[in-house]
Amino acid sequence: MVPRTAVAPLPVGDGIHADAARWTFGGDVFQTFDQHVSKSVPLYREGHELVAQLSDFFVRPDGLVLDVGCSTGTLIRTLAERHQGSGARFLGVDVEPGMTAAAAEQCAAYPEISILEADAAAMEFDRLDFATLYYTLQFMPRERRRTLLASLYAALPEGGAIVVFEKVRSATPMLQDLMQQTYQEFKVNQGYTPDEVLGKSRSLKGVLDCLTSEENVAMLRGAGFGQVMTMQKYICFEGFLAVK
């Protein structure tokens, strides 16, 4: 048997290097994360704006807004700025210490924001009005996704909501191939080299677990959400609104 040859970490863009099947949000990724994800995910910033607009329907005075997988705190800060003076509280949760440190620094001027280094799937919530999972569930084991969604559903009042953004796969090979090639061209047009596109794809093997649109909707309905709709869609990236 010929032994496998070790492959050095490849560049994935924006100064980040990653091993095959070893993508992580830890280490020093937080330093260029916002730049990297904004270039890598179509309509990333526009999705933040859409979430903020939709939050008007659900955030109540003295309520609680949760951002699961808050990374550097950009989205939770956007929501807090929109509802400043309302009395609402905002909680960003992430498992990566580098991310939570960056988020705490970015949100330091907002006393209504708390940042917590923790696994949201292991937490219990008394009451929430609105929760966001912005490209977060796709990096979690499926059973933990269901556990987390059930916990969020139980904490929401009737009429409360969550938004879930995910990279999705197609249910058919032909459409999956079409979406994948179109997305690769998008990344090249964003300035990434073919080697960086390949490096990122290699790093996500076994780490990123995408569902189809239909599977995501079924998972949300399985958690109890009676009303689920797509609110943003671009190639293989989709945002869902789920209302209790």
PDB file of C-alpha atoms in Angstrom:
ATOM      1  CA  MET A   1       0.000   0.000   0.000  1.00  0.00           C
ATOM      2  CA  VAL A   2       1.334   3.415  -0.924  1.00  0.00           C
ATOM      3  CA  PRO A   3       1.237   5.765   2.096  1.00  0.00           C
ATOM      4  CA  ARG A   4      -0.755   8.958   1.768  1.00  0.00           C
ATOM      5  CA  THR A   5       1.324  12.045   1.235  1.00  0.00           C
ATOM      6  CA  ALA A   6       0.679  14.895   3.636  1.00  0.00           C
ATOM      7  CA  VAL A   7      -0.624  18.016   1.932  1.00  0.00           C
ATOM      8  CA  ALA A   8       0.372  21.386   3.305  1.00  0.00           C
ATOM      9  CA  PRO A   9      -2.415  23.810   4.254  1.00  0.00           C
ATOM     10  CA  LEU A  10      -3.657  25.639   1.199  1.00  0.00           C
ATOM     11  CA  PRO A  11      -4.611  29.310   1.008  1.00  0.00           C
ATOM     12  CA  VAL A  12      -8.368  29.889   0.977  1.00  0.00           C
ATOM     13  CA  GLY A  13      -8.217  33.667   0.539  1.00  0.00           C
ATOM     14  CA  ASP A  14      -7.812  36.780   2.672  1.00  0.00           C
ATOM     15  CA  GLY A  15      -4.669  35.483   4.362  1.00  0.00           C
ATOM     16  CA  ILE A  16      -6.367  32.336   5.705  1.00  0.00           C
ATOM     17  CA  HIS A  17      -4.863  28.855   5.254  1.00  0.00           C
ATOM     18  CA  ALA A  18      -6.656  25.585   5.997  1.00  0.00           C
ATOM     19  CA  ASP A  19      -5.981  21.859   5.928  1.00  0.00           C
ATOM     20  CA  ALA A  20      -8.143  19.446   3.976  1.00  0.00           C
ATOM     21  CA  ALA A  21     -11.329  18.584   5.892  1.00  0.00           C
ATOM     22  CA  ARG A  22     -10.152  20.819   8.750  1.00  0.00           C
ATOM     23  CA  TRP A  23     -11.858  24.170   8.240  1.00  0.00           C
ATOM     24  CA  THR A  24     -12.205  26.013  11.534  1.00  0.00           C
ATOM     25  CA  PHE A  25     -13.415  29.393  12.734  1.00  0.00           C
ATOM     26  CA  GLY A  26     -10.778  29.299  15.456  1.00  0.00           C
ATOM     27  CA  GLY A  27      -7.201  30.509  15.517  1.00  0.00           C
ATOM     28  CA  ASP A  28      -6.659  33.877  13.868  1.00  0.00           C
ATOM     29  CA  VAL A  29      -9.547  33.518  11.379  1.00  0.00           C
ATOM     30  CA  PHE A  30     -11.436  36.216  13.297  1.00  0.00           C
ATOM     31  CA  GLN A  31      -8.915  38.812  12.085  1.00  0.00           C
ATOM     32  CA  THR A  32     -10.136  38.730   8.468  1.00  0.00           C
ATOM     33  CA  PHE A  33     -13.428  36.873   8.915  1.00  0.00           C
ATOM     34  CA  ASP A  34     -15.775  39.723   7.994  1.00  0.00           C
ATOM     35  CA  GLN A  35     -13.849  40.449   4.813  1.00  0.00           C
ATOM     36  CA  HIS A  36     -13.635  36.773   3.891  1.00  0.00           C
ATOM     37  CA  VAL A  37     -17.270  35.862   4.460  1.00  0.00           C
ATOM     38  CA  SER A  38     -18.592  39.025   2.766  1.00  0.00           C
ATOM     39  CA  LYS A  39     -16.665  38.116  -0.381  1.00  0.00           C
ATOM     40  CA  SER A  40     -17.424  34.391  -0.181  1.00  0.00           C
ATOM     41  CA  VAL A  41     -21.176  34.441   0.471  1.00  0.00           C
ATOM     42  CA  PRO A  42     -23.434  36.235  -2.023  1.00  0.00           C
ATOM     43  CA  LEU A  43     -25.652  38.940  -0.504  1.00  0.00           C
ATOM     44  CA  TYR A  44     -24.065  38.459   2.921  1.00  0.00           C
ATOM     45  CA  ARG A  45     -24.361  42.101   4.017  1.00  0.00           C
ATOM     46  CA  GLU A  46     -27.728  42.489   2.282  1.00  0.00           C
ATOM     47  CA  GLY A  47     -28.947  39.544   4.350  1.00  0.00           C
ATOM     48  CA  HIS A  48     -27.987  41.412   7.519  1.00  0.00           C
ATOM     49  CA  GLU A  49     -30.049  44.380   6.366  1.00  0.00           C
ATOM     50  CA  LEU A  50     -33.020  42.140   5.580  1.00  0.00           C
ATOM     51  CA  VAL A  51     -32.839  40.458   8.992  1.00  0.00           C
ATOM     52  CA  ALA A  52     -32.757  43.864  10.669  1.00  0.00           C
ATOM     53  CA  GLN A  53     -35.828  44.992   8.759  1.00  0.00           C
ATOM     54  CA  LEU A  54     -37.753  41.818   9.598  1.00  0.00           C
ATOM     55  CA  SER A  55     -36.800  42.125  13.260  1.00  0.00           C
ATOM     56  CA  ASP A  56     -39.144  45.135  13.519  1.00  0.00           C
ATOM     57  CA  PHE A  57     -42.079  42.706  13.473  1.00  0.00           C
ATOM     58  CA  PHE A  58     -40.809  40.607  16.385  1.00  0.00           C
ATOM     59  CA  VAL A  59     -38.541  42.533  18.774  1.00  0.00           C
ATOM     60  CA  ARG A  60     -40.535  43.742  21.773  1.00  0.00           C
ATOM     61  CA  PRO A  61     -39.631  46.308  24.431  1.00  0.00           C
ATOM     62  CA  ASP A  62     -37.634  44.632  27.189  1.00  0.00           C
ATOM     63  CA  GLY A  63     -37.416  41.464  25.073  1.00  0.00           C
ATOM     64  CA  LEU A  64     -34.384  39.317  24.213  1.00  0.00           C
ATOM     65  CA  VAL A  65     -32.772  38.859  20.812  1.00  0.00           C
ATOM     66  CA  LEU A  66     -30.336  35.967  20.312  1.00  0.00           C
ATOM     67  CA  ASP A  67     -27.675  35.515  17.638  1.00  0.00           C
ATOM     68  CA  VAL A  68     -26.358  31.939  17.558  1.00  0.00           C
ATOM     69  CA  GLY A  69     -22.890  31.761  16.033  1.00  0.00           C
ATOM     70  CA  CYS A  70     -22.396  35.500  16.350  1.00  0.00           C
ATOM     71  CA  SER A  71     -18.780  35.401  15.060  1.00  0.00           C
ATOM     72  CA  THR A  72     -17.348  38.941  15.313  1.00  0.00           C
ATOM     73  CA  GLY A  73     -20.669  40.465  16.411  1.00  0.00           C
ATOM     74  CA  THR A  74     -21.557  42.350  13.237  1.00  0.00           C
ATOM     75  CA  LEU A  75     -25.157  41.136  13.000  1.00  0.00           C
ATOM     76  CA  ILE A  76     -26.007  41.435  16.706  1.00  0.00           C
ATOM     77  CA  ARG A  77     -24.616  44.977  16.678  1.00  0.00           C
ATOM     78  CA  THR A  78     -26.727  45.800  13.611  1.00  0.00           C
ATOM     79  CA  LEU A  79     -29.849  44.580  15.417  1.00  0.00           C
ATOM     80  CA  ALA A  80     -29.000  46.474  18.602  1.00  0.00           C
ATOM     81  CA  GLU A  81     -28.433  49.691  16.656  1.00  0.00           C
ATOM     82  CA  ARG A  82     -31.804  49.317  14.961  1.00  0.00           C
ATOM     83  CA  HIS A  83     -33.637  48.860  18.268  1.00  0.00           C
ATOM     84  CA  GLN A  84     -31.543  51.172  20.412  1.00  0.00           C
ATOM     85  CA  GLY A  85     -33.607  52.756  23.173  1.00  0.00           C
ATOM     86  CA  SER A  86     -36.315  50.071  23.030  1.00  0.00           C
ATOM     87  CA  GLY A  87     -35.198  48.350  26.210  1.00  0.00           C
ATOM     88  CA  ALA A  88     -34.558  45.110  24.346  1.00  0.00           C
ATOM     89  CA  ARG A  89     -31.485  43.048  25.239  1.00  0.00           C
ATOM     90  CA  PHE A  90     -29.201  41.338  22.754  1.00  0.00           C
ATOM     91  CA  LEU A  91     -27.148  38.182  23.275  1.00  0.00           C
ATOM     92  CA  GLY A  92     -24.493  36.883  20.888  1.00  0.00           C
ATOM     93  CA  VAL A  93     -23.241  33.326  21.429  1.00  0.00           C
ATOM     94  CA  ASP A  94     -20.273  31.604  19.784  1.00  0.00           C
ATOM     95  CA  VAL A  95     -18.028  28.666  20.655  1.00  0.00           C
ATOM     96  CA  GLU A  96     -14.812  30.253  19.388  1.00  0.00           C
ATOM     97  CA  PRO A  97     -12.912  32.418  21.908  1.00  0.00           C
ATOM     98  CA  GLY A  98     -11.282  34.518  19.182  1.00  0.00           C
ATOM     99  CA  MET A  99     -14.669  35.333  17.714  1.00  0.00           C
ATOM    100  CA  THR A 100     -16.282  36.201  21.038  1.00  0.00           C
ATOM    101  CA  ALA A 101     -13.337  38.414  21.978  1.00  0.00           C
ATOM    102  CA  ALA A 102     -13.657  40.269  18.671  1.00  0.00           C
ATOM    103  CA  ALA A 103     -17.435  40.536  19.126  1.00  0.00           C
ATOM    104  CA  ALA A 104     -17.086  41.890  22.667  1.00  0.00           C
ATOM    105  CA  GLU A 105     -14.667  44.525  21.400  1.00  0.00           C
ATOM    106  CA  GLN A 106     -16.904  45.497  18.495  1.00  0.00           C
ATOM    107  CA  CYS A 107     -19.972  45.732  20.738  1.00  0.00           C
ATOM    108  CA  ALA A 108     -18.298  47.349  23.761  1.00  0.00           C
ATOM    109  CA  ALA A 109     -20.128  50.646  23.247  1.00  0.00           C
ATOM    110  CA  TYR A 110     -23.545  48.947  23.486  1.00  0.00           C
ATOM    111  CA  PRO A 111     -24.473  48.050  27.081  1.00  0.00           C
ATOM    112  CA  GLU A 112     -27.569  46.243  25.848  1.00  0.00           C
ATOM    113  CA  ILE A 113     -25.379  43.639  24.088  1.00  0.00           C
ATOM    114  CA  SER A 114     -23.870  40.647  25.898  1.00  0.00           C
ATOM    115  CA  ILE A 115     -21.422  38.254  24.237  1.00  0.00           C
ATOM    116  CA  LEU A 116     -21.069  34.726  25.566  1.00  0.00           C
ATOM    117  CA  GLU A 117     -18.575  31.989  24.675  1.00  0.00           C
ATOM    118  CA  ALA A 118     -20.767  28.895  24.830  1.00  0.00           C
ATOM    119  CA  ASP A 119     -22.463  26.125  22.869  1.00  0.00           C
ATOM    120  CA  ALA A 120     -25.988  27.379  22.257  1.00  0.00           C
ATOM    121  CA  ALA A 121     -27.256  23.826  21.714  1.00  0.00           C
ATOM    122  CA  ALA A 122     -26.375  23.067  25.350  1.00  0.00           C
ATOM    123  CA  MET A 123     -28.063  26.191  26.730  1.00  0.00           C
ATOM    124  CA  GLU A 124     -31.555  26.696  28.093  1.00  0.00           C
ATOM    125  CA  PHE A 125     -33.494  29.863  27.296  1.00  0.00           C
ATOM    126  CA  ASP A 126     -36.385  31.142  29.372  1.00  0.00           C
ATOM    127  CA  ARG A 127     -37.831  33.498  26.805  1.00  0.00           C
ATOM    128  CA  LEU A 128     -36.818  34.901  23.441  1.00  0.00           C
ATOM    129  CA  ASP A 129     -38.551  37.192  20.997  1.00  0.00           C
ATOM    130  CA  PHE A 130     -36.302  36.742  17.988  1.00  0.00           C
ATOM    131  CA  ALA A 131     -33.282  34.593  17.146  1.00  0.00           C
ATOM    132  CA  THR A 132     -30.879  34.508  14.225  1.00  0.00           C
ATOM    133  CA  LEU A 133     -28.779  31.599  12.957  1.00  0.00           C
ATOM    134  CA  TYR A 134     -26.764  33.135  10.156  1.00  0.00           C
ATOM    135  CA  TYR A 135     -24.896  30.353   8.341  1.00  0.00           C
ATOM    136  CA  THR A 136     -24.517  28.468  11.619  1.00  0.00           C
ATOM    137  CA  LEU A 137     -26.581  25.268  11.571  1.00  0.00           C
ATOM    138  CA  GLN A 138     -24.727  23.896   8.556  1.00  0.00           C
ATOM    139  CA  PHE A 139     -21.626  23.400  10.716  1.00  0.00           C
ATOM    140  CA  MET A 140     -23.461  21.477  13.440  1.00  0.00           C
ATOM    141  CA  PRO A 141     -24.301  17.745  13.606  1.00  0.00           C
ATOM    142  CA  ARG A 142     -27.880  17.271  12.497  1.00  0.00           C
ATOM    143  CA  GLU A 143     -29.109  15.944  15.836  1.00  0.00           C
ATOM    144  CA  ARG A 144     -27.751  19.033  17.602  1.00  0.00           C
ATOM    145  CA  ARG A 145     -29.499  21.225  15.045  1.00  0.00           C
ATOM    146  CA  ARG A 146     -32.808  19.620  15.967  1.00  0.00           C
ATOM    147  CA  THR A 147     -32.039  19.984  19.679  1.00  0.00           C
ATOM    148  CA  LEU A 148     -31.209  23.665  19.294  1.00  0.00           C
ATOM    149  CA  LEU A 149     -34.248  24.460  17.153  1.00  0.00           C
ATOM    150  CA  ALA A 150     -36.563  22.713  19.623  1.00  0.00           C
ATOM    151  CA  SER A 151     -35.040  24.746  22.463  1.00  0.00           C
ATOM    152  CA  LEU A 152     -35.483  28.009  20.584  1.00  0.00           C
ATOM    153  CA  TYR A 153     -39.058  27.137  19.661  1.00  0.00           C
ATOM    154  CA  ALA A 154     -39.928  26.414  23.292  1.00  0.00           C
ATOM    155  CA  ALA A 155     -38.485  29.773  24.405  1.00  0.00           C
ATOM    156  CA  LEU A 156     -40.393  31.845  21.831  1.00  0.00           C
ATOM    157  CA  PRO A 157     -43.849  33.281  22.466  1.00  0.00           C
ATOM    158  CA  GLU A 158     -46.581  32.630  19.948  1.00  0.00           C
ATOM    159  CA  GLY A 159     -45.783  34.944  17.062  1.00  0.00           C
ATOM    160  CA  GLY A 160     -42.043  34.914  17.832  1.00  0.00           C
ATOM    161  CA  ALA A 161     -39.625  34.008  15.076  1.00  0.00           C
ATOM    162  CA  ILE A 162     -36.195  32.848  14.039  1.00  0.00           C
ATOM    163  CA  VAL A 163     -34.276  33.429  10.823  1.00  0.00           C
ATOM    164  CA  VAL A 164     -31.996  30.724   9.446  1.00  0.00           C
ATOM    165  CA  PHE A 165     -29.514  31.305   6.627  1.00  0.00           C
ATOM    166  CA  GLU A 166     -27.835  28.243   5.100  1.00  0.00           C
ATOM    167  CA  LYS A 167     -25.906  27.086   2.090  1.00  0.00           C
ATOM    168  CA  VAL A 168     -28.205  24.556   0.449  1.00  0.00           C
ATOM    169  CA  ARG A 169     -27.700  21.710  -1.967  1.00  0.00           C
ATOM    170  CA  SER A 170     -29.941  20.661  -4.831  1.00  0.00           C
ATOM    171  CA  ALA A 171     -32.018  17.517  -4.722  1.00  0.00           C
ATOM    172  CA  THR A 172     -30.841  16.563  -8.236  1.00  0.00           C
ATOM    173  CA  PRO A 173     -27.255  15.975  -9.457  1.00  0.00           C
ATOM    174  CA  MET A 174     -27.684  18.148 -12.545  1.00  0.00           C
ATOM    175  CA  LEU A 175     -28.888  21.177 -10.615  1.00  0.00           C
ATOM    176  CA  GLN A 176     -26.260  20.637  -7.925  1.00  0.00           C
ATOM    177  CA  ASP A 177     -23.541  20.682 -10.591  1.00  0.00           C
ATOM    178  CA  LEU A 178     -25.034  23.837 -12.096  1.00  0.00           C
ATOM    179  CA  MET A 179     -25.177  25.610  -8.744  1.00  0.00           C
ATOM    180  CA  GLN A 180     -21.671  24.551  -7.751  1.00  0.00           C
ATOM    181  CA  GLN A 181     -20.082  25.743 -10.984  1.00  0.00           C
ATOM    182  CA  THR A 182     -21.980  29.032 -10.865  1.00  0.00           C
ATOM    183  CA  TYR A 183     -20.847  29.599  -7.288  1.00  0.00           C
ATOM    184  CA  GLN A 184     -17.232  28.843  -8.151  1.00  0.00           C
ATOM    185  CA  GLU A 185     -17.376  31.450 -10.915  1.00  0.00           C
ATOM    186  CA  PHE A 186     -18.846  33.906  -8.403  1.00  0.00           C
ATOM    187  CA  LYS A 187     -15.841  33.416  -6.114  1.00  0.00           C
ATOM    188  CA  VAL A 188     -13.361  33.858  -8.951  1.00  0.00           C
ATOM    189  CA  ASN A 189     -15.152  37.061  -9.937  1.00  0.00           C
ATOM    190  CA  GLN A 190     -14.738  38.218  -6.321  1.00  0.00           C
ATOM    191  CA  GLY A 191     -10.977  38.026  -6.795  1.00  0.00           C
ATOM    192  CA  TYR A 192     -10.180  34.579  -5.394  1.00  0.00           C
ATOM    193  CA  THR A 193      -7.733  32.461  -7.352  1.00  0.00           C
ATOM    194  CA  PRO A 194      -8.689  28.961  -8.549  1.00  0.00           C
ATOM    195  CA  ASP A 195      -6.235  27.540  -5.977  1.00  0.00           C
ATOM    196  CA  GLU A 196      -7.981  29.478  -3.187  1.00  0.00           C
ATOM    197  CA  VAL A 197     -11.404  28.268  -4.354  1.00  0.00           C
ATOM    198  CA  LEU A 198     -10.122  24.687  -4.383  1.00  0.00           C
ATOM    199  CA  GLY A 199      -8.423  25.133  -1.015  1.00  0.00           C
ATOM    200  CA  LYS A 200     -11.646  26.323   0.621  1.00  0.00           C
ATOM    201  CA  SER A 201     -13.617  23.479  -0.931  1.00  0.00           C
ATOM    202  CA  ARG A 202     -11.061  20.959   0.369  1.00  0.00           C
ATOM    203  CA  SER A 203     -11.106  22.447   3.850  1.00  0.00           C
ATOM    204  CA  LEU A 204     -14.904  22.124   4.141  1.00  0.00           C
ATOM    205  CA  LYS A 205     -15.063  18.399   3.386  1.00  0.00           C
ATOM    206  CA  GLY A 206     -16.750  16.674   6.311  1.00  0.00           C
ATOM    207  CA  VAL A 207     -17.165  20.013   8.099  1.00  0.00           C
ATOM    208  CA  LEU A 208     -19.929  21.710   6.109  1.00  0.00           C
ATOM    209  CA  ASP A 209     -23.098  19.595   5.934  1.00  0.00           C
ATOM    210  CA  CYS A 210     -25.682  21.224   3.691  1.00  0.00           C
ATOM    211  CA  LEU A 211     -29.325  20.215   3.437  1.00  0.00           C
ATOM    212  CA  THR A 212     -31.696  20.813   0.566  1.00  0.00           C
ATOM    213  CA  SER A 213     -34.206  23.653   0.823  1.00  0.00           C
ATOM    214  CA  GLU A 214     -36.923  21.083   1.419  1.00  0.00           C
ATOM    215  CA  GLU A 215     -34.952  19.382   4.196  1.00  0.00           C
ATOM    216  CA  ASN A 216     -34.351  22.706   5.936  1.00  0.00           C
ATOM    217  CA  VAL A 217     -38.058  23.539   5.827  1.00  0.00           C
ATOM    218  CA  ALA A 218     -38.939  20.065   7.113  1.00  0.00           C
ATOM    219  CA  MET A 219     -36.467  20.458   9.983  1.00  0.00           C
ATOM    220  CA  LEU A 220     -37.978  23.805  10.970  1.00  0.00           C
ATOM    221  CA  ARG A 221     -41.489  22.408  10.799  1.00  0.00           C
ATOM    222  CA  GLY A 222     -40.349  19.385  12.789  1.00  0.00           C
ATOM    223  CA  ALA A 223     -39.246  21.754  15.559  1.00  0.00           C
ATOM    224  CA  GLY A 224     -42.808  23.086  15.664  1.00  0.00           C
ATOM    225  CA  PHE A 225     -42.700  26.175  13.441  1.00  0.00           C
ATOM    226  CA  GLY A 226     -46.007  26.354  11.601  1.00  0.00           C
ATOM    227  CA  GLN A 227     -45.091  29.140   9.192  1.00  0.00           C
ATOM    228  CA  VAL A 228     -41.866  28.910   7.169  1.00  0.00           C
ATOM    229  CA  MET A 229     -40.911  30.930   4.112  1.00  0.00           C
ATOM    230  CA  THR A 230     -37.857  31.696   1.989  1.00  0.00           C
ATOM    231  CA  MET A 231     -36.958  35.370   2.327  1.00  0.00           C
ATOM    232  CA  GLN A 232     -33.696  35.467   0.366  1.00  0.00           C
ATOM    233  CA  LYS A 233     -32.224  33.172  -2.272  1.00  0.00           C
ATOM    234  CA  TYR A 234     -29.091  33.402  -4.414  1.00  0.00           C
ATOM    235  CA  ILE A 235     -27.700  30.338  -6.184  1.00  0.00           C
ATOM    236  CA  CYS A 236     -27.083  27.870  -3.320  1.00  0.00           C
ATOM    237  CA  PHE A 237     -27.584  30.311  -0.431  1.00  0.00           C
ATOM    238  CA  GLU A 238     -30.978  30.697   1.200  1.00  0.00           C
ATOM    239  CA  GLY A 239     -32.542  32.534   4.114  1.00  0.00           C
ATOM    240  CA  PHE A 240     -35.634  31.218   5.888  1.00  0.00           C
ATOM    241  CA  LEU A 241     -38.072  32.934   8.231  1.00  0.00           C
ATOM    242  CA  ALA A 242     -39.827  30.612  10.688  1.00  0.00           C
ATOM    243  CA  VAL A 243     -42.665  31.893  12.895  1.00  0.00           C
ATOM    244  CA  LYS A 244     -44.148  30.132  15.914  1.00  0.00           C
TER     245      LYS A 244
END
